[in-house]
PDB file of C-alpha atoms and ligand atoms in Angstrom:
ATOM      1  CA  MET A   1      22.589 230.825 159.004  1.00 81.00           C
ATOM      2  CA  GLN A   2      22.335 234.461 160.115  1.00 90.00           C
ATOM      3  CA  PHE A   3      23.474 236.908 157.448  1.00 95.00           C
ATOM      4  CA  SER A   4      24.334 240.464 158.413  1.00 96.00           C
ATOM      5  CA  LEU A   5      26.756 243.202 157.413  1.00 98.00           C
ATOM      6  CA  GLY A   6      28.400 245.726 159.729  1.00 98.00           C
ATOM      7  CA  ALA A   7      29.298 249.250 158.649  1.00 98.00           C
ATOM      8  CA  PHE A   8      32.512 249.939 156.723  1.00 98.00           C
ATOM      9  CA  GLU A   9      34.822 251.434 159.368  1.00 98.00           C
ATOM     10  CA  PRO A  10      37.959 253.414 158.441  1.00 98.00           C
ATOM     11  CA  ILE A  11      41.290 251.706 159.268  1.00 98.00           C
ATOM     12  CA  ALA A  12      43.629 253.908 157.182  1.00 98.00           C
ATOM     13  CA  ASP A  13      43.360 256.820 154.710  1.00 98.00           C
ATOM     14  CA  ARG A  14      40.311 255.900 152.547  1.00 98.00           C
ATOM     15  CA  VAL A  15      40.654 252.241 153.503  1.00 98.00           C
ATOM     16  CA  TYR A  16      37.741 250.530 155.274  1.00 98.00           C
ATOM     17  CA  VAL A  17      36.753 247.181 156.742  1.00 98.00           C
ATOM     18  CA  ALA A  18      33.244 245.808 157.284  1.00 98.00           C
ATOM     19  CA  VAL A  19      32.454 242.573 159.130  1.00 98.00           C
ATOM     20  CA  ALA A  20      30.037 240.166 157.439  1.00 98.00           C
ATOM     21  CA  GLU A  21      28.203 237.342 159.225  1.00 97.00           C
ATOM     22  CA  PRO A  22      28.176 234.377 159.310  1.00 96.00           C
ATOM     23  CA  GLU A  23      31.852 233.720 160.106  1.00 96.00           C
ATOM     24  CA  ALA A  24      32.673 237.366 160.982  1.00 97.00           C
ATOM     25  CA  VAL A  25      34.691 237.694 157.788  1.00 98.00           C
ATOM     26  CA  ASN A  26      36.502 240.982 157.097  1.00 98.00           C
ATOM     27  CA  ILE A  27      35.534 242.738 153.854  1.00 98.00           C
ATOM     28  CA  GLY A  28      38.093 245.349 152.758  1.00 99.00           C
ATOM     29  CA  LEU A  29      37.596 248.486 150.679  1.00 99.00           C
ATOM     30  CA  VAL A  30      40.358 250.678 149.212  1.00 99.00           C
ATOM     31  CA  VAL A  31      39.158 253.900 147.570  1.00 98.00           C
ATOM     32  CA  GLY A  32      41.449 255.634 145.082  1.00 98.00           C
ATOM     33  CA  THR A  33      40.808 258.581 142.737  1.00 98.00           C
ATOM     34  CA  THR A  34      39.897 256.622 139.593  1.00 98.00           C
ATOM     35  CA  GLY A  35      38.538 253.408 141.094  1.00 98.00           C
ATOM     36  CA  ALA A  36      37.952 251.370 144.231  1.00 98.00           C
ATOM     37  CA  LEU A  37      38.974 247.833 145.157  1.00 99.00           C
ATOM     38  CA  LEU A  38      36.928 245.444 147.282  1.00 99.00           C
ATOM     39  CA  VAL A  39      38.742 242.606 149.088  1.00 99.00           C
ATOM     40  CA  ASP A  40      36.503 239.524 149.489  1.00 98.00           C
ATOM     41  CA  THR A  41      32.785 239.295 148.814  1.00 98.00           C
ATOM     42  CA  GLY A  42      30.884 237.655 151.699  1.00 98.00           C
ATOM     43  CA  SER A  43      28.977 234.383 151.951  1.00 98.00           C
ATOM     44  CA  SER A  44      26.138 234.555 149.369  1.00 98.00           C
ATOM     45  CA  PRO A  45      25.136 236.449 146.203  1.00 98.00           C
ATOM     46  CA  GLU A  46      22.565 238.411 148.249  1.00 98.00           C
ATOM     47  CA  GLN A  47      25.222 239.389 150.774  1.00 98.00           C
ATOM     48  CA  GLY A  48      27.535 240.323 147.907  1.00 98.00           C
ATOM     49  CA  ALA A  49      24.858 242.705 146.614  1.00 98.00           C
ATOM     50  CA  ALA A  50      24.482 244.254 150.080  1.00 98.00           C
ATOM     51  CA  ILE A  51      28.272 244.646 150.345  1.00 98.00           C
ATOM     52  CA  ARG A  52      28.393 246.245 146.905  1.00 98.00           C
ATOM     53  CA  GLY A  53      25.747 248.796 147.856  1.00 98.00           C
ATOM     54  CA  ALA A  54      27.462 249.677 151.132  1.00 98.00           C
ATOM     55  CA  ALA A  55      30.914 249.884 149.513  1.00 98.00           C
ATOM     56  CA  GLN A  56      29.683 252.123 146.699  1.00 98.00           C
ATOM     57  CA  ALA A  57      28.005 254.431 149.228  1.00 98.00           C
ATOM     58  CA  ILE A  58      31.361 254.845 151.023  1.00 98.00           C
ATOM     59  CA  ALA A  59      33.286 255.325 147.765  1.00 98.00           C
ATOM     60  CA  GLY A  60      30.859 258.097 146.732  1.00 98.00           C
ATOM     61  CA  ASP A  61      31.704 259.539 143.322  1.00 98.00           C
ATOM     62  CA  VAL A  62      34.506 256.997 142.790  1.00 98.00           C
ATOM     63  CA  GLN A  63      33.197 253.837 141.124  1.00 98.00           C
ATOM     64  CA  LEU A  64      33.841 250.419 142.622  1.00 98.00           C
ATOM     65  CA  THR A  65      35.903 248.911 139.789  1.00 98.00           C
ATOM     66  CA  HIS A  66      37.833 245.876 141.095  1.00 98.00           C
ATOM     67  CA  VAL A  67      37.098 242.902 143.369  1.00 98.00           C
ATOM     68  CA  LEU A  68      39.777 240.535 144.712  1.00 98.00           C
ATOM     69  CA  VAL A  69      38.891 237.174 146.263  1.00 98.00           C
ATOM     70  CA  THR A  70      41.653 236.103 148.684  1.00 98.00           C
ATOM     71  CA  HIS A  71      40.741 232.378 148.509  1.00 98.00           C
ATOM     72  CA  GLY A  72      37.883 230.031 147.701  1.00 98.00           C
ATOM     73  CA  HIS A  73      36.206 229.460 151.073  1.00 98.00           C
ATOM     74  CA  TYR A  74      32.513 230.253 150.949  1.00 97.00           C
ATOM     75  CA  ASP A  75      32.592 233.236 153.316  1.00 98.00           C
ATOM     76  CA  HIS A  76      35.099 234.993 151.015  1.00 98.00           C
ATOM     77  CA  VAL A  77      33.879 233.966 147.543  1.00 98.00           C
ATOM     78  CA  GLY A  78      30.107 233.476 148.026  1.00 98.00           C
ATOM     79  CA  GLY A  79      29.171 237.056 147.074  1.00 98.00           C
ATOM     80  CA  LEU A  80      31.143 237.023 143.812  1.00 98.00           C
ATOM     81  CA  PRO A  81      28.089 236.780 141.463  1.00 98.00           C
ATOM     82  CA  ALA A  82      27.039 240.279 142.590  1.00 98.00           C
ATOM     83  CA  PHE A  83      30.170 241.734 140.959  1.00 98.00           C
ATOM     84  CA  ALA A  84      30.079 239.973 137.569  1.00 97.00           C
ATOM     85  CA  ASP A  85      30.170 243.288 135.627  1.00 98.00           C
ATOM     86  CA  LEU A  86      33.330 244.531 137.416  1.00 98.00           C
ATOM     87  CA  THR A  87      36.963 243.390 137.099  1.00 98.00           C
ATOM     88  CA  THR A  88      37.112 240.376 139.405  1.00 98.00           C
ATOM     89  CA  LEU A  89      40.515 238.945 140.318  1.00 98.00           C
ATOM     90  CA  ALA A  90      41.850 235.837 142.045  1.00 98.00           C
ATOM     91  CA  HIS A  91      44.562 233.232 141.864  1.00 98.00           C
ATOM     92  CA  ARG A  92      43.951 230.879 138.947  1.00 97.00           C
ATOM     93  CA  ASP A  93      43.253 227.968 141.319  1.00 97.00           C
ATOM     94  CA  LEU A  94      40.338 229.757 143.040  1.00 97.00           C
ATOM     95  CA  GLY A  95      37.816 227.340 141.542  1.00 91.00           C
ATOM     96  CA  ALA A  96      35.339 230.083 140.548  1.00 92.00           C
ATOM     97  CA  GLU A  97      35.042 232.270 137.453  1.00 93.00           C
ATOM     98  CA  VAL A  98      36.760 235.658 137.558  1.00 97.00           C
ATOM     99  CA  THR A  99      37.604 238.100 134.778  1.00 97.00           C
ATOM    100  CA  ARG A 100      41.313 238.171 135.587  1.00 98.00           C
ATOM    101  CA  SER A 101      43.210 235.273 137.156  1.00 98.00           C
ATOM    102  CA  PHE A 102      46.934 235.049 137.837  1.00 98.00           C
ATOM    103  CA  GLY A 103      49.529 232.625 139.140  1.00 98.00           C
ATOM    104  CA  LEU A 104      51.936 234.879 140.994  1.00 98.00           C
ATOM    105  CA  ALA A 105      50.935 238.536 141.090  1.00 98.00           C
ATOM    106  CA  ALA A 106      48.786 241.295 139.632  1.00 98.00           C
ATOM    107  CA  ALA A 107      48.555 245.056 140.148  1.00 98.00           C
ATOM    108  CA  VAL A 108      45.431 247.212 140.317  1.00 98.00           C
ATOM    109  CA  ASP A 109      45.719 250.930 139.487  1.00 98.00           C
ATOM    110  CA  LEU A 110      43.299 253.036 141.530  1.00 98.00           C
ATOM    111  CA  GLY A 111      44.607 256.448 140.420  1.00 98.00           C
ATOM    112  CA  ASP A 112      46.464 257.907 143.395  1.00 98.00           C
ATOM    113  CA  CYS A 113      47.526 254.483 144.658  1.00 98.00           C
ATOM    114  CA  HIS A 114      47.835 250.952 143.433  1.00 97.00           C
ATOM    115  CA  ALA A 115      47.290 247.572 145.044  1.00 98.00           C
ATOM    116  CA  GLU A 116      49.663 244.631 144.636  1.00 98.00           C
ATOM    117  CA  LEU A 117      47.963 241.230 144.704  1.00 98.00           C
ATOM    118  CA  ILE A 118      50.472 238.485 145.424  1.00 98.00           C
ATOM    119  CA  HIS A 119      50.493 234.699 145.836  1.00 98.00           C
ATOM    120  CA  TYR A 120      53.649 233.626 147.674  1.00 97.00           C
ATOM    121  CA  GLY A 121      52.846 229.936 147.963  1.00 97.00           C
ATOM    122  CA  ARG A 122      50.674 227.467 149.832  1.00 98.00           C
ATOM    123  CA  GLY A 123      49.351 228.123 153.321  1.00 98.00           C
ATOM    124  CA  HIS A 124      45.731 228.335 154.489  1.00 98.00           C
ATOM    125  CA  THR A 125      44.920 226.978 150.982  1.00 98.00           C
ATOM    126  CA  ASP A 126      47.014 226.396 147.849  1.00 98.00           C
ATOM    127  CA  HIS A 127      45.869 229.679 146.291  1.00 98.00           C
ATOM    128  CA  ASP A 128      45.938 232.400 149.000  1.00 98.00           C
ATOM    129  CA  VAL A 129      46.429 235.969 147.768  1.00 98.00           C
ATOM    130  CA  THR A 130      47.601 238.896 149.909  1.00 98.00           C
ATOM    131  CA  VAL A 131      46.963 242.547 149.034  1.00 98.00           C
ATOM    132  CA  VAL A 132      49.466 245.330 149.765  1.00 98.00           C
ATOM    133  CA  VAL A 133      48.592 248.997 149.292  1.00 98.00           C
ATOM    134  CA  ALA A 134      51.931 250.670 150.020  1.00 98.00           C
ATOM    135  CA  ALA A 135      50.680 254.258 149.625  1.00 98.00           C
ATOM    136  CA  ARG A 136      48.152 253.646 152.434  1.00 98.00           C
ATOM    137  CA  LYS A 137      50.392 251.373 154.546  1.00 98.00           C
ATOM    138  CA  VAL A 138      47.805 248.619 154.700  1.00 98.00           C
ATOM    139  CA  ALA A 139      47.955 244.910 153.870  1.00 98.00           C
ATOM    140  CA  PHE A 140      45.159 242.313 153.647  1.00 98.00           C
ATOM    141  CA  PHE A 141      46.115 238.712 154.406  1.00 98.00           C
ATOM    142  CA  GLY A 142      42.888 236.744 153.931  1.00 98.00           C
ATOM    143  CA  ASP A 143      42.859 233.748 156.268  1.00 98.00           C
ATOM    144  CA  LEU A 144      46.657 233.458 156.352  1.00 98.00           C
ATOM    145  CA  LEU A 145      46.240 235.489 159.555  1.00 98.00           C
ATOM    146  CA  GLU A 146      43.414 235.645 162.112  1.00 98.00           C
ATOM    147  CA  SER A 147      43.157 237.775 165.238  1.00 98.00           C
ATOM    148  CA  ALA A 148      39.913 236.702 166.957  1.00 95.00           C
ATOM    149  CA  GLN A 149      41.045 233.068 167.100  1.00 95.00           C
ATOM    150  CA  PRO A 150      44.045 231.031 165.922  1.00 96.00           C
ATOM    151  CA  PRO A 151      44.402 230.473 162.156  1.00 97.00           C
ATOM    152  CA  GLN A 152      42.288 227.615 160.799  1.00 97.00           C
ATOM    153  CA  ALA A 153      43.889 224.670 159.014  1.00 97.00           C
ATOM    154  CA  GLY A 154      41.272 222.605 157.189  1.00 97.00           C
ATOM    155  CA  GLU A 155      42.040 219.624 155.005  1.00 97.00           C
ATOM    156  CA  ASP A 156      43.057 222.003 152.186  1.00 98.00           C
ATOM    157  CA  ALA A 157      45.752 223.733 154.293  1.00 98.00           C
ATOM    158  CA  TRP A 158      49.529 223.357 153.866  1.00 98.00           C
ATOM    159  CA  PRO A 159      51.071 224.014 157.317  1.00 98.00           C
ATOM    160  CA  ALA A 160      54.683 223.269 156.326  1.00 98.00           C
ATOM    161  CA  ASP A 161      54.645 226.017 153.680  1.00 98.00           C
ATOM    162  CA  TRP A 162      52.435 228.505 155.535  1.00 98.00           C
ATOM    163  CA  PRO A 163      55.075 230.524 157.497  1.00 98.00           C
ATOM    164  CA  ARG A 164      57.316 230.984 154.451  1.00 97.00           C
ATOM    165  CA  SER A 165      54.363 232.098 152.339  1.00 97.00           C
ATOM    166  CA  LEU A 166      53.587 234.735 154.977  1.00 98.00           C
ATOM    167  CA  ASP A 167      57.193 235.967 154.911  1.00 97.00           C
ATOM    168  CA  GLY A 168      56.869 237.293 151.372  1.00 94.00           C
ATOM    169  CA  THR A 169      54.337 239.885 152.462  1.00 96.00           C
ATOM    170  CA  LEU A 170      55.316 240.334 156.126  1.00 96.00           C
ATOM    171  CA  GLY A 171      58.944 240.994 155.236  1.00 93.00           C
ATOM    172  CA  ALA A 172      58.000 243.889 152.987  1.00 92.00           C
ATOM    173  CA  LEU A 173      55.862 245.678 155.593  1.00 94.00           C
ATOM    174  CA  GLN A 174      57.456 248.708 157.178  1.00 93.00           C
ATOM    175  CA  LYS A 175      56.647 249.965 160.655  1.00 94.00           C
ATOM    176  CA  GLY A 176      53.195 251.452 160.990  1.00 95.00           C
ATOM    177  CA  TYR A 177      51.470 249.165 158.505  1.00 97.00           C
ATOM    178  CA  VAL A 178      47.915 248.135 159.356  1.00 98.00           C
ATOM    179  CA  VAL A 179      47.517 244.369 158.973  1.00 98.00           C
ATOM    180  CA  VAL A 180      44.021 243.083 158.126  1.00 98.00           C
ATOM    181  CA  PRO A 181      43.428 239.405 158.939  1.00 98.00           C
ATOM    182  CA  GLY A 182      40.638 237.338 157.384  1.00 98.00           C
ATOM    183  CA  HIS A 183      38.710 237.371 160.649  1.00 98.00           C
ATOM    184  CA  GLY A 184      39.014 239.545 163.765  1.00 98.00           C
ATOM    185  CA  PRO A 185      40.237 243.092 164.470  1.00 98.00           C
ATOM    186  CA  VAL A 186      43.110 244.655 162.528  1.00 98.00           C
ATOM    187  CA  MET A 187      46.546 243.704 163.845  1.00 97.00           C
ATOM    188  CA  GLU A 188      49.861 245.427 164.509  1.00 95.00           C
ATOM    189  CA  ARG A 189      52.690 244.302 162.257  1.00 95.00           C
ATOM    190  CA  GLU A 190      54.476 242.820 165.293  1.00 96.00           C
ATOM    191  CA  ASP A 191      51.402 240.704 166.201  1.00 96.00           C
ATOM    192  CA  ALA A 192      51.485 239.247 162.704  1.00 97.00           C
ATOM    193  CA  PHE A 193      55.163 238.311 163.178  1.00 97.00           C
ATOM    194  CA  VAL A 194      54.250 236.535 166.432  1.00 97.00           C
ATOM    195  CA  GLN A 195      51.477 234.576 164.731  1.00 98.00           C
ATOM    196  CA  ARG A 196      53.860 233.592 161.944  1.00 98.00           C
ATOM    197  CA  ALA A 197      56.253 232.226 164.590  1.00 97.00           C
ATOM    198  CA  GLU A 198      53.416 230.321 166.295  1.00 97.00           C
ATOM    199  CA  LEU A 199      52.467 228.702 162.983  1.00 98.00           C
ATOM    200  CA  HIS A 200      56.051 227.606 162.432  1.00 97.00           C
ATOM    201  CA  TRP A 201      56.387 226.364 166.018  1.00 95.00           C
ATOM    202  CA  HIS A 202      53.237 224.273 165.773  1.00 96.00           C
ATOM    203  CA  HIS A 203      54.520 222.599 162.639  1.00 97.00           C
ATOM    204  CA  ASP A 204      57.856 221.832 164.323  1.00 96.00           C
ATOM    205  CA  LYS A 205      55.955 220.233 167.216  1.00 95.00           C
ATOM    206  CA  ALA A 206      53.907 218.215 164.736  1.00 96.00           C
ATOM    207  CA  VAL A 207      57.130 216.899 163.172  1.00 96.00           C
ATOM    208  CA  GLU A 208      58.260 215.763 166.646  1.00 95.00           C
ATOM    209  CA  LEU A 209      54.941 213.952 167.154  1.00 95.00           C
ATOM    210  CA  TYR A 210      55.182 212.417 163.684  1.00 97.00           C
ATOM    211  CA  ASP A 211      58.692 211.143 164.314  1.00 95.00           C
ATOM    212  CA  ALA A 212      57.523 209.634 167.603  1.00 94.00           C
ATOM    213  CA  GLY A 213      54.565 207.946 165.849  1.00 94.00           C
ATOM    214  CA  ARG A 214      52.081 209.912 167.942  1.00 94.00           C
ATOM    215  CA  GLU A 215      48.735 211.581 167.224  1.00 93.00           C
ATOM    216  CA  ALA A 216      47.628 215.171 167.889  1.00 91.00           C
ATOM    217  CA  SER A 217      45.279 214.253 170.708  1.00 89.00           C
ATOM    218  CA  GLY A 218      46.932 214.268 174.098  1.00 86.00           C
ATOM    219  CA  ALA A 219      49.855 216.460 173.040  1.00 88.00           C
ATOM    220  CA  TRP A 220      48.277 219.691 174.238  1.00 86.00           C
ATOM    221  CA  ALA A 221      48.366 218.755 177.926  1.00 83.00           C
ATOM    222  CA  GLU A 222      52.178 218.363 177.856  1.00 80.00           C
ATOM    223  CA  GLU A 223      53.340 221.759 176.532  1.00 78.00           C
ATOM    224  CA  GLY A 224      52.775 225.474 177.032  1.00 83.00           C
ATOM    225  CA  TRP A 225      50.812 225.867 173.805  1.00 89.00           C
ATOM    226  CA  PRO A 226      49.840 229.458 172.949  1.00 91.00           C
ATOM    227  CA  TRP A 227      46.475 228.433 171.413  1.00 94.00           C
ATOM    228  CA  PRO A 228      43.431 226.757 173.007  1.00 94.00           C
ATOM    229  CA  GLN A 229      43.403 222.948 172.992  1.00 93.00           C
ATOM    230  CA  GLU A 230      40.828 222.496 170.228  1.00 94.00           C
ATOM    231  CA  ALA A 231      42.582 224.882 167.822  1.00 94.00           C
ATOM    232  CA  THR A 232      46.006 223.421 168.555  1.00 95.00           C
ATOM    233  CA  GLU A 233      44.889 219.816 168.055  1.00 95.00           C
ATOM    234  CA  ALA A 234      43.059 220.664 164.825  1.00 96.00           C
ATOM    235  CA  TYR A 235      46.152 222.413 163.494  1.00 97.00           C
ATOM    236  CA  LEU A 236      48.477 219.579 164.547  1.00 97.00           C
ATOM    237  CA  ALA A 237      46.130 217.020 162.986  1.00 97.00           C
ATOM    238  CA  GLN A 238      46.382 218.754 159.610  1.00 98.00           C
ATOM    239  CA  CYS A 239      50.191 218.984 159.954  1.00 98.00           C
ATOM    240  CA  LEU A 240      50.299 215.232 160.656  1.00 98.00           C
ATOM    241  CA  ARG A 241      47.941 214.488 157.742  1.00 98.00           C
ATOM    242  CA  ARG A 242      50.260 216.307 155.315  1.00 98.00           C
ATOM    243  CA  LEU A 243      53.386 214.685 156.791  1.00 98.00           C
ATOM    244  CA  THR A 244      51.796 211.249 156.374  1.00 97.00           C
ATOM    245  CA  GLU A 245      50.726 212.049 152.783  1.00 97.00           C
ATOM    246  CA  SER A 246      54.265 213.170 151.955  1.00 96.00           C
ATOM    247  CA  GLY A 247      55.688 209.792 152.932  1.00 94.00           C
ATOM    248  CA  ARG A 248      58.396 211.548 154.919  1.00 93.00           C
ATOM    249  CA  PRO A 249      60.519 208.959 156.783  1.00 93.00           C
ATOM    250  CA  ARG A 250      60.301 209.143 160.555  1.00 92.00           C
ATOM    251  CA  THR A 251      63.641 210.133 162.062  1.00 86.00           C
ATOM    252  CA  LYS A 252      64.806 209.183 165.543  1.00 74.00           C
ATOM    253  CA  ALA A 253      64.918 211.925 168.160  1.00 64.00           C
ATOM    254  CA  ARG A 254      68.272 213.679 168.109  1.00 63.00           C
ATOM    255  CA  THR A 255      70.158 213.112 171.356  1.00 59.00           C
ATOM    256  CA  LEU A 256      73.637 214.270 172.258  1.00 60.00           C
ATOM    257  CA  PRO A 257      76.027 211.263 172.061  1.00 57.00           C
ATOM    258  CA  LEU A 258      77.275 212.039 175.578  1.00 58.00           C
ATOM    259  CA  LEU A 259      73.803 211.453 176.988  1.00 53.00           C
ATOM    260  CA  ASN A 260      73.479 208.110 175.216  1.00 46.00           C
ATOM    261  CA  ARG A 261      76.228 206.473 177.231  1.00 42.00           C
TER     262      ARG A 261
HETATM  263 ZN1   ZN B 301      39.424 230.423 154.707  1.00 57.02          ZN
END
């Protein structure tokens, strides 16, 4: 695995993003007047230490005080040991030790601004946390959104709940907000709305396949899917896995009575 860390680049007033490899994960930094918040920690303790050094250099006289882990995938949580003496925060189901865990929401006071850390429900995992810094018009979404490739649904993802969980944060964003996905360049608010619709649409298509007793493979060739074949089929496969687990009865395709004659 190749580990590297790009420079923290400004994306809003005293808000920065650095890209850490492997996985090209976005590491966020919000600098206030009495403290600074890091969003996600990289892939290993050594990388976490490198991120800490780079973040503190950007923050200058303001101490890095808080670290939020958006979810428990290794590229986001792996650097956490490098921040053990700071206030580390995550949803209580993260699966790693932090100093402050929560079920729904927490707030971090950084002096001239504060960050709201919110869990709206299941999506990319069952414990995703988004970060909204209203005073800077910036929001971090972890892997609930991705801009370099379609969102990834592993076996711990909950596609049926995902769009609604996004709504809690997306709905509160005013025009001009900078949206930071877990991977890839920052997004416009409108691009995030489009991706939310794509996620919902894919799940609807998966329900159609499920009701027809079909698998994900082969479906891609028949529709104008917005994502590449591999990403679409992986996403559909996870939708179908969850539908099967749920024991949901298969319903017949709805057809207008007139057409049944
Ligand atoms: Zn992830």
